[in-house]
Coordinates of C-alpha atoms and ligand atoms in Angstrom, one line a residue:
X1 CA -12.5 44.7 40.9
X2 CA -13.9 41.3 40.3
X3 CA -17.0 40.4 42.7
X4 CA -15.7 36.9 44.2
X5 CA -18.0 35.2 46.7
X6 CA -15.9 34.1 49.8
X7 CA -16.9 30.4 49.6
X8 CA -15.5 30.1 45.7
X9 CA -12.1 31.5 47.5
X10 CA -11.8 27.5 48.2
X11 CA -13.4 26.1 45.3
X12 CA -11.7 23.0 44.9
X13 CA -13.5 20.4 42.2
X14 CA -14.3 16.7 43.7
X15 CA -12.5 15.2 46.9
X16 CA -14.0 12.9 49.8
X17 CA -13.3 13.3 53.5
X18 CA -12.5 9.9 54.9
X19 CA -13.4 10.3 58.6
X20 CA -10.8 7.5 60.7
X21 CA -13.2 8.2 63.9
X22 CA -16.0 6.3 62.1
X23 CA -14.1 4.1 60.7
X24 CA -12.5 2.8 63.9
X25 CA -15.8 3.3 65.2
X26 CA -17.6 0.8 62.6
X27 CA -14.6 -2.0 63.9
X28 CA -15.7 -1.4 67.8
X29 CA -18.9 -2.3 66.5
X30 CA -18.1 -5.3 64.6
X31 CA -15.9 -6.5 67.1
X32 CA -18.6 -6.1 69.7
X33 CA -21.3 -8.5 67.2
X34 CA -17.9 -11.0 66.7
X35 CA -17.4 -11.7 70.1
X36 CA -14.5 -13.9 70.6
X37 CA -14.2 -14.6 66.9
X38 CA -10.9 -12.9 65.2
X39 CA -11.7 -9.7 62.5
X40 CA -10.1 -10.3 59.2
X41 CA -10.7 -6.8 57.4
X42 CA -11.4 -6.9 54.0
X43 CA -9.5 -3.9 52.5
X44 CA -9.9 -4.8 48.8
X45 CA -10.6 -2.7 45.7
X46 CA -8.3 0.0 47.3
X47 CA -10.3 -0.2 50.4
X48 CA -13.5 -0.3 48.6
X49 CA -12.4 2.9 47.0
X50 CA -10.8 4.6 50.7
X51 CA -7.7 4.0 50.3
X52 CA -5.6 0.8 51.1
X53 CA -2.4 2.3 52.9
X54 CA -4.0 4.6 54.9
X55 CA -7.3 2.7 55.8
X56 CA -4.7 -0.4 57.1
X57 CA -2.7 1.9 59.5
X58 CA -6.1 3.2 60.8
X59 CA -7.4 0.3 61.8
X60 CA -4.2 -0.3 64.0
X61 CA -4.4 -3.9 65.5
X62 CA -7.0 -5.7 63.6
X63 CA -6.7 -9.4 63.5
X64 CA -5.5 -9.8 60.2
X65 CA -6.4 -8.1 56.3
X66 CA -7.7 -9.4 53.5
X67 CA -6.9 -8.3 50.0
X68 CA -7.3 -10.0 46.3
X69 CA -4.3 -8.8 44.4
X70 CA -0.5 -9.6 45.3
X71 CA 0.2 -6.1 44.6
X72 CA -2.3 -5.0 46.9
X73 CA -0.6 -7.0 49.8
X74 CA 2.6 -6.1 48.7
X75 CA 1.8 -2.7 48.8
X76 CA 0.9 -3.1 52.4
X77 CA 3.9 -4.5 53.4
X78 CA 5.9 -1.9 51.8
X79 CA 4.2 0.6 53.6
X80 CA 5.2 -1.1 56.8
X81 CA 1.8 -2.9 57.6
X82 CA 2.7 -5.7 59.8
X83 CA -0.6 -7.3 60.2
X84 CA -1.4 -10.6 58.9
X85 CA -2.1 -9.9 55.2
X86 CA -4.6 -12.5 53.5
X87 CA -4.7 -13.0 49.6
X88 CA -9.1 -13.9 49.5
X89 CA -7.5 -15.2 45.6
X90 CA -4.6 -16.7 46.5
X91 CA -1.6 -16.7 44.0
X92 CA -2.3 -16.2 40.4
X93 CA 1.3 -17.7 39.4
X94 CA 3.2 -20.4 41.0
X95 CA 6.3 -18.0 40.9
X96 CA 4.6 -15.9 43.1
X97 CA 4.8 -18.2 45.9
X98 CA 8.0 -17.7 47.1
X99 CA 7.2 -13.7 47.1
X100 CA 4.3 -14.4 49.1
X101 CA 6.5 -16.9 51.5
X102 CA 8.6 -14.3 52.3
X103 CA 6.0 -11.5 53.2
X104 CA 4.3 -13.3 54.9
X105 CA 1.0 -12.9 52.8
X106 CA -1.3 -15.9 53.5
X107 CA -2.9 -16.9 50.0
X108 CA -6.6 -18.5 50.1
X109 CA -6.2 -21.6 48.1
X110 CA -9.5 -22.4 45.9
X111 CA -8.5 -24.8 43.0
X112 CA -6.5 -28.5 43.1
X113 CA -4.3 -26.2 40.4
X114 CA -3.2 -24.1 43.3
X115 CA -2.9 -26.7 45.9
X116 CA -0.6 -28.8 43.6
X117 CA 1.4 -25.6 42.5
X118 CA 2.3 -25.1 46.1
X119 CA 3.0 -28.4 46.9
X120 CA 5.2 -29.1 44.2
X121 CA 7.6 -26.0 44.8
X122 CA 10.6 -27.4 45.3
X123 CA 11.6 -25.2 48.5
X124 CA 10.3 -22.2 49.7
X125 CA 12.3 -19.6 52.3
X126 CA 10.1 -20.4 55.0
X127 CA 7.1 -21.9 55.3
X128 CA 3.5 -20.3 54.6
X129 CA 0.3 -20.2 56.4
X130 CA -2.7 -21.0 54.0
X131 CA -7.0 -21.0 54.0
X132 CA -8.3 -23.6 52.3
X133 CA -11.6 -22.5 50.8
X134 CA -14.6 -24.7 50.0
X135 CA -17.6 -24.4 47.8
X136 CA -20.3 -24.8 49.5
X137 CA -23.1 -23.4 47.2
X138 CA -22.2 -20.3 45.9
X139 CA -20.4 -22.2 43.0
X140 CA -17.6 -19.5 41.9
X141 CA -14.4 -20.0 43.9
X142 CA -13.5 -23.0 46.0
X143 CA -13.0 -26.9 46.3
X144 CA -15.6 -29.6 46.1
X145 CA -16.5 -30.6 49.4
X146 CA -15.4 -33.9 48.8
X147 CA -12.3 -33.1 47.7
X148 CA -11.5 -31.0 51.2
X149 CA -10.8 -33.4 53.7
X150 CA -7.8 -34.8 51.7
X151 CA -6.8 -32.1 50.4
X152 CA -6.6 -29.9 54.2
X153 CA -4.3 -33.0 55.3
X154 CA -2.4 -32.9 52.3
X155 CA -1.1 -29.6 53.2
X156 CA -1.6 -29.7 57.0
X157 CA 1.0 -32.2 56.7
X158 CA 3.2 -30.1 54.2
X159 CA 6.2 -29.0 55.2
X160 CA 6.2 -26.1 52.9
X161 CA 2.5 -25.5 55.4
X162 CA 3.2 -23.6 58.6
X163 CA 0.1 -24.0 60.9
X164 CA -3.2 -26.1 60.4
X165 CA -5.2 -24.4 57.3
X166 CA -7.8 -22.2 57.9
X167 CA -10.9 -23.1 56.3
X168 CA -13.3 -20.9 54.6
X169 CA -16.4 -20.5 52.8
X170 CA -18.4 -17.6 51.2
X171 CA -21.9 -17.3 51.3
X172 CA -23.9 -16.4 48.2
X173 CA -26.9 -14.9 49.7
X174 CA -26.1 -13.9 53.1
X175 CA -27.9 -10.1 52.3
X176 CA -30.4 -12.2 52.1
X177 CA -30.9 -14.3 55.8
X178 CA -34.3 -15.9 54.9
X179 CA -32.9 -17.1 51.6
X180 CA -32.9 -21.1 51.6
X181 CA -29.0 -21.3 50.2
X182 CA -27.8 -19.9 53.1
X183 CA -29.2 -22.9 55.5
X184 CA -27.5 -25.9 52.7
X185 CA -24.5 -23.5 53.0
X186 CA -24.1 -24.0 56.6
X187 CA -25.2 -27.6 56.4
X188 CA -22.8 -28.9 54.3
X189 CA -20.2 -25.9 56.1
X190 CA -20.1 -28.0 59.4
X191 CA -19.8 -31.8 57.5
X192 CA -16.5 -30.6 56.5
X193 CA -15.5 -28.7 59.7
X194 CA -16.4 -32.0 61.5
X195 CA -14.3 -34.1 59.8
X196 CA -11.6 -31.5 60.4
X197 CA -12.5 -30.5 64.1
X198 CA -8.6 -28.8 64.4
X199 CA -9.1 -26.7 61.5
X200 CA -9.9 -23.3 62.2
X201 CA -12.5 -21.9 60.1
X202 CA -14.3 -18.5 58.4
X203 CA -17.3 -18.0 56.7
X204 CA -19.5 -15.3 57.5
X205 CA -19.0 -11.6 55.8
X206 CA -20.9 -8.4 56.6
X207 CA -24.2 -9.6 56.5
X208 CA -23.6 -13.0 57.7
X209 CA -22.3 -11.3 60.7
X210 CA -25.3 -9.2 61.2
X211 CA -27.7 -12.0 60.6
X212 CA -25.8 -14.7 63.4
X213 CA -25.2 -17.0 60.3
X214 CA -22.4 -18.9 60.9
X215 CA -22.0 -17.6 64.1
X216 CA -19.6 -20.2 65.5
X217 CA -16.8 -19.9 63.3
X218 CA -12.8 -18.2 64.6
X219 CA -12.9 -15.6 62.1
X220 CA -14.8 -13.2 60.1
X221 CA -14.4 -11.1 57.3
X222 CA -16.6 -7.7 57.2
X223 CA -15.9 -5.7 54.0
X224 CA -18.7 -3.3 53.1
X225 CA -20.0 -2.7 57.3
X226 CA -16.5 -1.3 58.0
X227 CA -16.9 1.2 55.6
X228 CA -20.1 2.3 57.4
X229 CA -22.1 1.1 54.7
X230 CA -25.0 -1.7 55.2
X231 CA -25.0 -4.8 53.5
X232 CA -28.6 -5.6 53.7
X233 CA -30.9 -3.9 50.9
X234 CA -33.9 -1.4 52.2
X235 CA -31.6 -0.5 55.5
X236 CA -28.7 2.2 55.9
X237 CA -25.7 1.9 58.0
X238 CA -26.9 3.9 60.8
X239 CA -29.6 1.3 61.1
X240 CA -26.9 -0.6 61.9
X241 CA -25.1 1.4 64.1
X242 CA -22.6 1.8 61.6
X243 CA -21.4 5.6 60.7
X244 CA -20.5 6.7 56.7
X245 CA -16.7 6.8 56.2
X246 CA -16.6 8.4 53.2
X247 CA -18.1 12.1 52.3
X248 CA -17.9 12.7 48.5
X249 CA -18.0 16.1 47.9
X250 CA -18.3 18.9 44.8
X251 CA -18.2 22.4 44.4
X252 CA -20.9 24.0 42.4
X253 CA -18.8 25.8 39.3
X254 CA -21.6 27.6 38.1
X255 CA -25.3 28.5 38.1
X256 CA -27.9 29.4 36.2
X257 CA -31.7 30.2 35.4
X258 CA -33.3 28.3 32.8
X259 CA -36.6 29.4 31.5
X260 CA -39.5 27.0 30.9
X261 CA -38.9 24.4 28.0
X262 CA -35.2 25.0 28.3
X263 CA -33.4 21.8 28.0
X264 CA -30.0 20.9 30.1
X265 CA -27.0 18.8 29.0
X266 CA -26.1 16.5 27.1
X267 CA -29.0 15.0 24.8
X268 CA -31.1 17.4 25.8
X269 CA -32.3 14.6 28.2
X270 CA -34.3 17.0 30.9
X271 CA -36.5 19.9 29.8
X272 CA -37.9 22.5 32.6
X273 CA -41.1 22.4 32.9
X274 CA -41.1 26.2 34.7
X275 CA -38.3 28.9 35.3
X276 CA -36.1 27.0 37.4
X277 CA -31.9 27.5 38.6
X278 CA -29.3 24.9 37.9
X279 CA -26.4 23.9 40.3
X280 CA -23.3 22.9 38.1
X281 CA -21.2 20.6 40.3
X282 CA -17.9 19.7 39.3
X283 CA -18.1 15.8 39.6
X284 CA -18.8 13.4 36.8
X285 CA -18.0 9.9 35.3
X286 CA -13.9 10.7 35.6
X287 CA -14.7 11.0 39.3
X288 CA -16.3 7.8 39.6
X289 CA -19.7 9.4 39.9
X290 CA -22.1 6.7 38.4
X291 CA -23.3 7.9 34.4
X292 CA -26.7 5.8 34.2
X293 CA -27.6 8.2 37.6
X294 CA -31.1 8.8 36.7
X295 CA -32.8 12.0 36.8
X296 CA -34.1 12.4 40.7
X297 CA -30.7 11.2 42.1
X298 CA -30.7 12.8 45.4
X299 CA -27.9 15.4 45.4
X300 CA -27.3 17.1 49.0
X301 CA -26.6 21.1 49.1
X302 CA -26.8 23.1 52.4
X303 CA -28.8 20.7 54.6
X304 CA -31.4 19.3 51.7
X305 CA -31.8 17.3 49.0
X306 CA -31.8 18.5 45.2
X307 CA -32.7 16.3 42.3
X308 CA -30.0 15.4 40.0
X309 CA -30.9 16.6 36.2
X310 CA -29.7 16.0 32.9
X311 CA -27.1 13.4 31.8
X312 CA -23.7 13.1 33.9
X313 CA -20.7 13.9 32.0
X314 CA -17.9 13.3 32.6
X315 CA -16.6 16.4 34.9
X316 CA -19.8 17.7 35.8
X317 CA -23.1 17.1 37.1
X318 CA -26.4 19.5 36.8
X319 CA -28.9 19.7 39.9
X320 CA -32.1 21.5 40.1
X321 CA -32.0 23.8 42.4
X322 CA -35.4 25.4 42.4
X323 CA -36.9 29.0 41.8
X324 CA -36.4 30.3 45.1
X325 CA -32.8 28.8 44.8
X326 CA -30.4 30.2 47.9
X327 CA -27.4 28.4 46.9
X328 CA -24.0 30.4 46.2
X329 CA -21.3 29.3 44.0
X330 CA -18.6 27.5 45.5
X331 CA -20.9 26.2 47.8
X332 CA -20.1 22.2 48.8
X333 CA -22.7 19.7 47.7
X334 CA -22.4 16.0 48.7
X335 CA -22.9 13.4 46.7
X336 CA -23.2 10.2 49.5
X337 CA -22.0 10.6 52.9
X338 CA -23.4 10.7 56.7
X339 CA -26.2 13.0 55.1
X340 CA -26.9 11.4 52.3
X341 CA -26.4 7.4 52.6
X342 CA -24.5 5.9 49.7
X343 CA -27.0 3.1 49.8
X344 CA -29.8 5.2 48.8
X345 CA -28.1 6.9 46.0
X346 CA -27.1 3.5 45.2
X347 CA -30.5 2.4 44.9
X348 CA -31.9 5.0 42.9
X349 CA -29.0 4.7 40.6
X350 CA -29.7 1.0 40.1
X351 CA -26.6 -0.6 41.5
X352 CA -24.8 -1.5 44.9
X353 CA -23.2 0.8 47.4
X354 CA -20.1 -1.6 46.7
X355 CA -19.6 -0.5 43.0
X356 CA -20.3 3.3 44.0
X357 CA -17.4 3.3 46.4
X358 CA -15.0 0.9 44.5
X359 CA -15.4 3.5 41.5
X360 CA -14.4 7.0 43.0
X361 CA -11.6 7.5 40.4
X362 CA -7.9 8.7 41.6
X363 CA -8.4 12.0 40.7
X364 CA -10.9 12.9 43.8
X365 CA -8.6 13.4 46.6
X366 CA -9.0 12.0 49.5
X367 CA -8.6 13.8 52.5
X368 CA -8.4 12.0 55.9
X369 CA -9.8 12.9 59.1
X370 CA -9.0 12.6 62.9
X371 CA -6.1 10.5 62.3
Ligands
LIG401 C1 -14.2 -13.9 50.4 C2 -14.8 -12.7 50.9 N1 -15.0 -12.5 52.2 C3 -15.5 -11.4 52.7 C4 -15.9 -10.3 51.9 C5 -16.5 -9.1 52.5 O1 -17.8 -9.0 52.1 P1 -18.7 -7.8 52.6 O2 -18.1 -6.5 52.0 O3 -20.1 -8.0 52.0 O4 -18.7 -7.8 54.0 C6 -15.7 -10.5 50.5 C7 -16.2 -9.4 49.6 O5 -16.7 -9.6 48.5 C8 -15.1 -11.7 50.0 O6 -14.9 -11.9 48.7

């Protein structure tokens, strides 16, 4: 008879619970701090890692969705998404065009190279909506603002252009709200909407939205807050109001004691200073889990926090668990989630919650809730 623990009867190795409550929850709350400006949900990067399909069909009647990739939007509309799809990239080929024509997928034009590949296609099934997208300081994607006032008419008075343009921007620092960009951002924002007072217009993101930057624009276009996550360093979602979508969870496979001056892992990186027990948790770099997480990266096990020790490999993760250790194998540990806020394991790791969520590898199911 082999002695089983009941909890290792559903041992399963990584997954997250994607929780639809919060998630609709995070887009009341958005909507609320919007007002009367339109929500263009930015479902990129898979969702930031949650899924595109399924996070699109959750959030029901949103305004409209953005993506980067044509596959991504394409994707959408196989799955029978009939929102308003928007293409943050636009086209990365002028025989995409047509494609996009017919789905209805709105590209974000940001180069004269795109604008003239558009303009020059010879006939297209129906015409397109496009956003016209400006540099205004963050210097990576966009037009010169001197160039946008010709340019908007030029395809406002397309015929191949259904609709006036939407104009856009991206701030560069808007985590930041002190930070003197965003003000010249703004500035120069509202010289080109004035010469274009018809044109609809989008600037602010997550933050933006939360700081009342650009607060007097149609649209806006919260990535990273939908997910329940805050955009703003040194503050979690919940001081937002905003609640964690995602719970990425582990079993622990294994534990052991290790004596004083026992090492763990690979390198032999961590050494025990006293008799100690060590969690093995079934998550590593293949699941997304972050590889540089130093030593001290929180790790959440029955209700507290465990330090992360060792290197991460690439299936597992080791976690001190103490010498009056209670856990039991098969028991769940979370490694971000309502209990323990990506953004702080984010922090200790030395990146972005962004990059955390965007990395969660296929192989972690994902298992949604309260659909
Ligand atoms: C053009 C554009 N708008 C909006 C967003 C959403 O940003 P955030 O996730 O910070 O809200 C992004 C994301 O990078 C973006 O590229």
């Amino acid at each position: 008879m082999i002695d089983t623990p009941a909890s290792s009867l559903t041992m399963r190795p990584a997954w997250a619970d994607i929780d639809l409550n919060a998630l609709r929850h995070n887009l009341q709350v958005l909507r609320e701090r919007a007002g009367s400006r339109r929500v263009l949900a930015i479902l990129k990067a898979n969702a930031y890692g949650h899924g595109l399909t399924r996070i699109a069909q959750a959030l029901g009647d949103v305004d409209a969705i953005g993506v980067a990739r044509v596959d991504e939007a394409l994707e959408l509309r196989k799955a029978g998404i009939t929102r308003p799809i928007v293409l943050l990239e636009g086209f990365f080929d002028a025989k995409q065009i047509p494609v996009l024509a017919v789905s209805h997928i709105q590209p974000v034009l940001h180069t004269k190279h795109q604008v003239g590949q558009l303009l020059r296609t010879p006939d297209l099934p129906e015409p397109m909506r496009v956003w016209l997208k400006v540099d205004t300081g963050m210097h990576r994607l966009g037009l010169n603002a001197e160039d946008a006032e010709r340019i908007y008419h030029a395809l406002d008075q397309s015929p191949l252009v259904t609709g006036h343009p939407v104009l856009m921007s991206h701030f560069a620092c808007a985590d930041e709200p002190d930070h003197e960009l965003n003000g010249r951002q703004i500035a120069l924002f509202e010289d080109i909407k004035q010469a274009l007072p018809y044109a609809t217009t989008s600037f602010a993101n997550s933050a933006a939205l939360f700081a009342d930057l650009a607060a007097d624009d149609d649209w806006v276009r919260p990535g990273v807050a939908l997910y329940g996550i805050s955009p703003f360093p040194q503050q979690t979602g919940t001081d937002l109001n905003l609640q964690a979508v995602m719970k990425l969870q582990a079993s622990i496979i294994s534990i052991r004691k290790i004596r004083a001056g026992e090492s763990v892992g690979y390198g032999a990186s961590w050494t025990a200073s006293n008799d100690t027990w060590i969690g093995i948790v079934a998550i590593g770099y293949g699941d997304g889990y972050p590889r540089h997480a130093p030593h001290g990266t929180p790790v959440w096990i029955n209700g507290q926090e465990y330090p992360l020790v060792g290197r991460v490999a690439m299936d597992m993760i080791t976690v001190e668990l103490g010498p009056n250790m209670s856990a039991q194998l098969g028991d769940t540990a979370q490694l971000w989630g309502p209990d323990l806020p990506v953004e702080k394991v984010a922090e200790k790791v030395g990146t972005i919650p962004y990059e955390l969520l965007c990395n969660v590898a296929r192989r972690v199911n994902l298992d949604y809730l309260n659909e």
